[in-house]
C-alpha cells in the first residue's frame, strides 16, 4: 500500500464527475486493480456519452476556398472504478509496449500517445527539417478513415496477446479487452432525464453518484437505455487505455513501414492516424501501393480527402514544391512554414461567437440592473482577452507564437498579427 505521505501512483487519479458509481479512494482503487481475480469478475458500467457540435473547417485543395460545416462529436467517459482499471492496465501494457518500440527502433516513428515531452509543433518541425536536409524528395501524407471506429476486435486481441507473449489472454486482461470492445453506452441526456438529474446542475442535493444500483436497474437497464457495441469493430475514444491500444494495434504496421522506408533511405512518422512518408523522388505511387496493401491487413482504409503528396526539388539554389505539404496543422512549401488557413477561420468563428455571447450576457444583466436602479456595467473583457489574445496563457495565439518561435517562422508571426485588431473590432461593434 502507498503511504499517506507519498505521492499516489501515476495510474491513480481521483475523478469527481458524476457517474453510475462513486469515486474510489486510492486504497479501494489499489485493492481492485491489483487483484486480477477482482478485475476478471468486475462488472464494467456503461460509458456515458454526449454529443457536442463543433465547426469543421477545411480548405478545398483545388480552389483554396474555406468551407465550414457543423460536425457532431461524441464524448464518452467511463465510471470511476472502470477508469482506475483502464489506467492501471494502460500503465502495465505501456511499459511492455515501450520495450517493443525500442527493440524495433520505432522511437522516432511513433509520435502520439507516448511520454515524449513534445507536441505536434516539434514533430512537424522535425519533418520539415528532414525535407530541407533531403533537398529533392517526395512527401506523402495519409490519414486513416475513422480510425478508432474501425479497429478490428479480432486483430486487436491478437496484437494484445502478441505484446504479452501469451497464447490466450488471462481472465483479467480478457475482461479489460471485452470492456473496450463490447462496450456499452448510455446517452447522457436520456439517462439524466430518466434519473431526474439536471444536466446543468447534476450535483444538486449533494449527489455523489447518479443513482443507486436499484435505480440503475429500474430506470436505465430495464428502460432499454443501454446500447452495446456488437459490431466486432471499434473502441471508444476517451478511456484511459484507448490511445495506447490504438498504438498496439498499429505495431506490426509501424514495423513494416519503417522497414519499407529504411530500404530506400526514407523516413516514416505516425501521429495517431496521420502518417507521413518522406521518400526519394518518384516513389509516390509505390509508397501508396505499399500503404494500401499493409492497411488492408489491418482492415482499415485511408481517407482519400486527407491524402496529400508533393515533390520537393532544389531549383536555382532554393527548395520549392509543386504544392505545399500539410502536416499536423502546418503547411510547408520548401521555404515557408505557416499554420493552415482553416485553423484561422475556425479560431475567428470561435472568437466572434465568444464576443457575441459576452455581449448578450452583458445586455441581459444590464437590463436587470436598470430594473433595480443599479448602474450598468461595461463588457467584461478579462475572459475575452484570456481566450482570444496573447494575454492568455493557453489559447490559439499562444500556440501560434510558440510554433513561430520553435520553427523560427516569420510567416506564422505575420499570420497572427491581424488577430489582435480583429478582436478589438468585434468588441467595438
C-alpha positions as semicolon CSV with decimal commas, in nm:
position;residue;x (nm);y (nm);z (nm)
1;X;0,000;0,000;0,000
2;X;0,105;0,360;-0,058
3;X;0,200;0,562;0,249
4;X;-0,030;0,860;0,307
5;X;0,269;1,095;0,282
6;X;0,379;0,950;-0,052
7;X;0,258;1,067;-0,388
8;X;-0,014;0,842;-0,534
9;X;0,093;0,608;-0,814
10;X;0,085;0,761;-1,162
11;X;-0,208;0,546;-1,274
12;X;-0,434;0,677;-0,996
13;X;-0,644;0,984;-1,050
14;X;-0,937;1,096;-0,837
15;X;-1,211;1,192;-1,081
16;X;-1,505;1,385;-0,937
17;X;-1,756;1,378;-1,221
18;X;-2,090;1,205;-1,162
19;X;-2,133;0,851;-1,291
20;X;-2,318;0,532;-1,201
21;X;-2,067;0,466;-0,922
22;X;-1,886;0,681;-0,667
23;X;-1,522;0,798;-0,691
24;X;-1,273;0,548;-0,546
25;X;-1,020;0,632;-0,280
26;X;-0,663;0,530;-0,351
27;X;-0,689;0,239;-0,107
28;X;-1,005;0,100;-0,268
29;X;-0,867;0,154;-0,617
30;X;-0,547;-0,036;-0,530
31;X;-0,743;-0,322;-0,381
32;X;-0,939;-0,351;-0,704
33;X;-0,680;-0,303;-0,977
34;X;-0,401;-0,510;-0,820
35;X;-0,625;-0,814;-0,774
36;X;-0,653;-1,000;-1,109
37;X;-0,945;-1,208;-0,980
38;X;-1,135;-0,894;-0,880
39;X;-1,073;-0,740;-1,222
40;X;-1,182;-1,055;-1,402
41;X;-1,508;-1,056;-1,204
42;X;-1,562;-0,680;-1,226
43;X;-1,892;-0,567;-1,380
44;X;-1,799;-0,274;-1,600
45;X;-2,056;0,005;-1,616
46;X;-2,176;0,156;-1,944
47;X;-1,991;0,461;-2,067
48;X;-2,186;0,786;-2,056
49;X;-2,187;0,956;-2,393
50;X;-2,288;1,303;-2,500
51;X;-2,252;1,495;-2,823
52;X;-2,115;1,842;-2,883
53;X;-2,144;2,040;-3,202
54;X;-1,816;2,167;-3,340
55;X;-1,731;2,366;-3,651
56;X;-1,539;2,156;-3,901
57;X;-1,329;2,390;-4,114
58;X;-1,147;2,268;-4,422
59;X;-0,980;2,424;-4,721
60;X;-1,061;2,300;-5,070
61;X;-0,734;2,177;-5,221
62;X;-0,830;2,292;-5,569
63;X;-0,992;2,631;-5,513
64;X;-0,838;2,722;-5,178
65;X;-1,183;2,819;-5,053
66;X;-1,252;2,780;-4,682
67;X;-1,558;2,566;-4,611
68;X;-1,726;2,539;-4,271
69;X;-1,980;2,281;-4,164
70;X;-2,111;2,171;-3,829
71;X;-1,997;1,832;-3,701
72;X;-2,129;1,629;-3,410
73;X;-1,851;1,497;-3,190
74;X;-1,919;1,216;-2,944
75;X;-1,757;1,233;-2,600
76;X;-1,763;0,925;-2,373
77;X;-1,640;0,880;-2,018
78;X;-1,609;0,571;-1,801
79;X;-1,729;0,502;-1,448
80;X;-1,484;0,567;-1,163
81;X;-1,393;0,203;-1,090
82;X;-1,361;0,129;-1,461
83;X;-1,136;0,431;-1,517
84;X;-0,897;0,315;-1,245
85;X;-0,877;-0,032;-1,403
86;X;-0,819;0,111;-1,751
87;X;-0,549;0,341;-1,619
88;X;-0,369;0,067;-1,425
89;X;-0,369;-0,177;-1,716
90;X;-0,266;0,100;-1,952
91;X;0,042;0,165;-1,741
92;X;0,126;-0,205;-1,730
93;X;0,085;-0,255;-2,106
94;X;0,262;0,072;-2,185
95;X;0,585;-0,046;-2,020
96;X;0,590;-0,357;-2,240
97;X;0,491;-0,159;-2,548
98;X;0,776;0,088;-2,497
99;X;1,021;-0,202;-2,483
100;X;0,889;-0,327;-2,817
101;X;0,913;0,021;-2,967
102;X;1,277;0,045;-2,860
103;X;1,359;-0,306;-2,984
104;X;1,210;-0,231;-3,325
105;X;1,376;0,112;-3,345
106;X;1,040;0,288;-3,371
107;X;1,114;0,553;-3,110
108;X;1,134;0,830;-3,371
109;X;0,847;0,697;-3,582
110;X;0,556;0,655;-3,339
111;X;0,483;1,002;-3,206
112;X;0,138;1,016;-3,046
113;X;0,019;0,893;-2,706
114;X;0,369;0,848;-2,566
115;X;0,552;1,038;-2,292
116;X;0,798;1,218;-2,517
117;X;0,771;1,569;-2,370
118;X;0,694;1,708;-2,716
119;X;0,388;1,808;-2,915
120;X;0,278;1,833;-3,277
121;X;0,481;2,153;-3,328
122;X;0,805;1,966;-3,254
123;X;0,708;1,674;-3,478
124;X;0,607;1,897;-3,769
125;X;0,934;2,091;-3,739
126;X;1,129;1,767;-3,742
127;X;0,952;1,657;-4,059
128;X;1,014;1,990;-4,232
129;X;1,380;1,993;-4,124
130;X;1,413;1,642;-4,269
131;X;1,270;1,764;-4,600
132;X;1,510;2,060;-4,605
133;X;1,806;1,828;-4,543
134;X;1,699;1,591;-4,822
135;X;1,666;1,856;-5,088
136;X;1,496;1,653;-5,363
137;X;1,232;1,422;-5,218
138;X;0,869;1,316;-5,220
139;X;0,644;1,365;-4,917
140;X;0,331;1,152;-4,891
141;X;0,083;1,206;-4,605
142;X;-0,206;0,970;-4,530
143;X;-0,492;0,958;-4,284
144;X;-0,694;0,654;-4,174
145;X;-1,071;0,686;-4,210
146;X;-1,249;0,677;-3,872
147;X;-0,954;0,501;-3,711
148;X;-1,089;0,423;-3,363
149;X;-1,430;0,332;-3,502
150;X;-1,291;0,069;-3,740
151;X;-1,033;-0,111;-3,525
152;X;-1,094;-0,486;-3,562
153;X;-1,159;-0,660;-3,230
154;X;-1,014;-0,983;-3,363
155;X;-0,687;-0,819;-3,468
156;X;-0,666;-0,609;-3,151
157;X;-0,695;-0,922;-2,938
158;X;-0,421;-1,086;-3,143
159;X;-0,189;-0,786;-3,102
160;X;-0,265;-0,778;-2,729
161;X;-0,165;-1,144;-2,695
162;X;0,150;-1,091;-2,904
163;X;0,253;-0,798;-2,688
164;X;0,221;-1,009;-2,373
165;X;0,372;-1,316;-2,541
166;X;0,082;-1,542;-2,446
167;X;-0,137;-1,787;-2,636
168;X;-0,452;-1,658;-2,463
169;X;-0,531;-1,353;-2,255
170;X;-0,557;-1,412;-1,882
171;X;-0,908;-1,365;-1,735
172;X;-0,830;-1,015;-1,608
173;X;-0,680;-0,894;-1,935
174;X;-0,967;-1,050;-2,124
175;X;-1,214;-0,865;-1,901
176;X;-1,045;-0,535;-1,985
177;X;-1,037;-0,630;-2,355
178;X;-1,411;-0,701;-2,352
179;X;-1,480;-0,376;-2,171
180;X;-1,322;-0,169;-2,450
181;X;-1,455;-0,372;-2,744
182;X;-1,802;-0,493;-2,648
183;X;-1,853;-0,170;-2,459
184;X;-2,194;-0,029;-2,379
185;X;-2,307;0,333;-2,365
186;X;-2,589;0,539;-2,220
187;X;-2,685;0,868;-2,378
188;X;-2,624;1,133;-2,114
189;X;-2,935;1,340;-2,179
190;X;-3,168;1,038;-2,187
191;X;-3,004;0,883;-1,882
192;X;-3,011;1,203;-1,678
193;X;-3,376;1,261;-1,771
194;X;-3,469;0,907;-1,664
195;X;-3,298;0,966;-1,329
196;X;-3,443;1,317;-1,282
197;X;-3,093;1,464;-1,282
198;X;-3,034;1,811;-1,427
199;X;-2,771;1,822;-1,700
200;X;-2,693;2,181;-1,598
201;X;-2,684;2,122;-1,220
202;X;-2,627;1,749;-1,169
203;X;-2,480;1,782;-0,818
204;X;-2,785;1,944;-0,664
205;X;-2,868;1,792;-0,329
206;X;-2,506;1,685;-0,266
207;X;-2,532;1,391;-0,504
208;X;-2,214;1,176;-0,518
209;X;-2,335;0,932;-0,783
210;X;-2,606;0,942;-1,044
211;X;-2,823;0,677;-0,885
212;X;-2,840;0,375;-0,658
213;X;-2,790;0,026;-0,807
214;X;-3,164;-0,041;-0,788
215;X;-3,244;0,287;-0,965
216;X;-2,989;0,197;-1,231
217;X;-3,157;-0,138;-1,293
218;X;-3,509;0,004;-1,298
219;X;-3,461;0,334;-1,479
220;X;-3,163;0,267;-1,704
221;X;-3,125;-0,104;-1,776
222;X;-3,494;-0,200;-1,772
223;X;-3,579;0,112;-1,972
224;X;-3,355;-0,013;-2,255
225;X;-3,132;0,293;-2,243
226;X;-2,813;0,086;-2,279
227;X;-2,662;0,042;-2,625
228;X;-2,399;-0,229;-2,671
229;X;-2,134;-0,241;-2,943
230;X;-2,171;-0,580;-3,107
231;X;-2,029;-0,486;-3,447
232;X;-1,691;-0,656;-3,399
233;X;-1,509;-0,328;-3,468
234;X;-1,437;-0,006;-3,288
235;X;-1,314;0,104;-2,946
236;X;-1,434;0,414;-2,759
237;X;-1,225;0,727;-2,759
238;X;-1,181;0,879;-2,417
239;X;-1,099;0,586;-2,189
240;X;-0,759;0,584;-2,022
241;X;-0,644;0,284;-2,228
242;X;-0,788;0,358;-2,573
243;X;-0,496;0,564;-2,707
244;X;-0,239;0,301;-2,608
245;X;-0,447;0,024;-2,765
246;X;-0,451;0,214;-3,093
247;X;-0,070;0,216;-3,089
248;X;-0,057;-0,154;-3,002
249;X;-0,294;-0,221;-3,291
250;X;-0,055;-0,044;-3,531
251;X;0,268;-0,202;-3,403
252;X;0,317;-0,451;-3,686
253;X;0,225;-0,190;-3,945
254;X;0,475;0,055;-3,794
255;X;0,749;-0,207;-3,815
256;X;0,666;-0,285;-4,178
257;X;0,653;0,085;-4,267
258;X;0,989;0,155;-4,105
259;X;1,145;-0,141;-4,287
260;X;0,999;-0,016;-4,617
261;X;1,127;0,341;-4,588
262;X;1,466;0,234;-4,449
263;X;1,531;0,019;-4,758
264;X;1,501;0,335;-4,970
265;X;1,668;0,577;-4,730
266;X;1,335;0,736;-4,634
267;X;1,164;0,848;-4,313
268;X;0,837;0,729;-4,157
269;X;0,642;0,919;-3,891
270;X;0,297;0,842;-3,749
271;X;0,094;1,067;-3,521
272;X;-0,213;0,860;-3,426
273;X;-0,378;0,805;-3,766
274;X;-0,173;1,067;-3,952
275;X;0,115;0,903;-4,140
276;X;0,397;1,076;-4,324
277;X;0,645;0,910;-4,561
278;X;0,948;1,108;-4,682
279;X;1,090;0,922;-4,982
280;X;1,320;0,972;-5,284
281;X;1,163;1,147;-5,583
282;X;0,943;0,929;-5,798
283;X;0,826;0,699;-5,517
284;X;0,480;0,845;-5,467
285;X;0,290;0,560;-5,635
286;X;0,497;0,278;-5,487
287;X;0,460;0,429;-5,137
288;X;0,085;0,448;-5,176
289;X;0,073;0,091;-5,308
290;X;0,269;-0,030;-5,004
291;X;0,038;0,158;-4,769
292;X;-0,282;0,025;-4,924
293;X;-0,155;-0,332;-4,906
294;X;-0,049;-0,305;-4,543
295;X;-0,364;-0,124;-4,428
296;X;-0,573;-0,394;-4,591
297;X;-0,416;-0,636;-4,342
298;X;-0,537;-0,407;-4,062
299;X;-0,888;-0,395;-4,210
300;X;-0,887;-0,015;-4,217
301;X;-0,877;0,225;-4,511
302;X;-0,721;0,561;-4,597
303;X;-0,915;0,885;-4,605
304;X;-0,879;0,993;-4,968
305;X;-0,978;1,353;-4,887
306;X;-0,687;1,384;-4,646
307;X;-0,423;1,216;-4,864
308;X;-0,153;1,465;-4,958
309;X;0,151;1,410;-5,182
310;X;0,402;1,663;-5,309
311;X;0,751;1,676;-5,460
312;X;1,029;1,897;-5,328
313;X;1,321;1,989;-5,555
314;X;1,617;2,224;-5,541
315;X;1,586;2,490;-5,810
316;X;1,829;2,776;-5,853
317;X;1,959;2,726;-5,501
318;X;1,613;2,722;-5,344
319;X;1,395;2,432;-5,238
320;X;1,048;2,450;-5,393
321;X;0,748;2,219;-5,402
322;X;0,480;2,151;-5,661
323;X;0,230;2,206;-5,381
324;X;0,261;2,284;-5,006
325;X;0,270;1,986;-4,771
326;X;0,003;1,983;-4,499
327;X;0,116;1,805;-4,183
328;X;-0,011;1,824;-3,824
329;X;-0,183;2,157;-3,878
330;X;0,102;2,327;-4,066
331;X;0,193;2,386;-4,430
332;X;0,543;2,385;-4,579
333;X;0,642;2,476;-4,935
334;X;1,019;2,438;-4,905
335;X;1,066;2,798;-4,795
336;X;0,791;2,900;-4,558
337;X;0,614;2,730;-4,269
338;X;0,264;2,857;-4,197
339;X;-0,039;2,746;-3,996
340;X;-0,323;2,612;-4,211
341;X;-0,572;2,879;-4,313
342;X;-0,856;2,659;-4,190
343;X;-0,724;2,690;-3,835
344;X;-0,750;3,071;-3,851
345;X;-1,102;3,050;-3,991
346;X;-1,201;2,819;-3,706
347;X;-1,043;3,049;-3,447
348;X;-1,210;3,359;-3,597
349;X;-1,551;3,192;-3,589
350;X;-1,498;3,084;-3,228
351;X;-1,379;3,432;-3,131
352;X;-1,680;3,602;-3,294
353;X;-1,921;3,367;-3,117
354;X;-1,742;3,426;-2,785
355;X;-1,761;3,803;-2,814
356;X;-2,124;3,787;-2,925
357;X;-2,216;3,568;-2,626
358;X;-2,034;3,803;-2,387
359;X;-2,229;4,099;-2,527
360;X;-2,560;3,913;-2,494
361;X;-2,475;3,834;-2,131
362;X;-2,383;4,197;-2,066
363;X;-2,710;4,326;-2,217
364;X;-2,918;4,076;-2,021
365;X;-2,754;4,167;-1,691
366;X;-2,771;4,539;-1,763
367;X;-3,145;4,507;-1,830
368;X;-3,181;4,359;-1,481
369;X;-2,961;4,635;-1,333
370;X;-3,177;4,901;-1,495
371;X;-3,486;4,750;-1,332
372;X;-3,310;4,754;-0,995
373;X;-3,179;5,105;-1,047
374;X;-2,819;4,986;-1,039
375;X;-2,558;5,138;-1,276
376;X;-2,483;4,941;-1,590
377;X;-2,151;4,763;-1,633
378;X;-1,930;4,754;-1,938
379;X;-1,838;4,441;-2,128
380;X;-1,631;4,204;-1,914
381;X;-1,306;4,189;-2,108
382;X;-1,078;3,973;-1,894
383;X;-1,219;3,639;-2,008
384;X;-1,228;3,750;-2,372
385;X;-0,867;3,864;-2,365
386;X;-0,763;3,544;-2,189
387;X;-0,930;3,328;-2,453
388;X;-0,868;3,524;-2,772
389;X;-0,549;3,726;-2,733
390;X;-0,183;3,691;-2,645
391;X;-0,273;3,786;-2,286
392;X;-0,395;3,431;-2,224
393;X;-0,155;3,152;-2,139
394;X;-0,327;2,863;-2,321
395;X;-0,507;2,962;-2,638
396;X;-0,465;2,960;-3,015
397;X;-0,245;3,271;-3,023
398;X;-0,008;3,135;-2,761
399;X;0,008;2,813;-2,958
400;X;0,079;3,008;-3,276
401;X;0,357;3,218;-3,119
402;X;0,514;2,904;-2,970
403;X;0,513;2,749;-3,317
404;X;0,661;3,064;-3,469
405;X;0,942;3,069;-3,213
406;X;1,021;2,697;-3,235
407;X;1,011;2,692;-3,615
408;X;1,167;3,038;-3,650
409;X;0,884;3,129;-3,885
410;X;0,825;3,496;-3,961
411;X;0,539;3,382;-4,185
412;X;0,345;3,248;-3,884
413;X;0,403;3,573;-3,694
414;X;0,265;3,762;-3,993
415;X;-0,043;3,535;-3,990
416;X;-0,102;3,607;-3,621
417;X;-0,057;3,985;-3,639
418;X;-0,410;4,076;-3,760
419;X;-0,585;3,876;-3,487
420;X;-0,544;4,142;-3,219
421;X;-0,712;4,422;-3,417
422;X;-0,984;4,178;-3,531
423;X;-1,068;4,105;-3,168
424;X;-1,091;4,479;-3,094
425;X;-1,312;4,529;-3,399
426;X;-1,553;4,261;-3,274
427;X;-1,557;4,409;-2,924
428;X;-1,622;4,761;-3,054
429;X;-1,901;4,667;-3,296
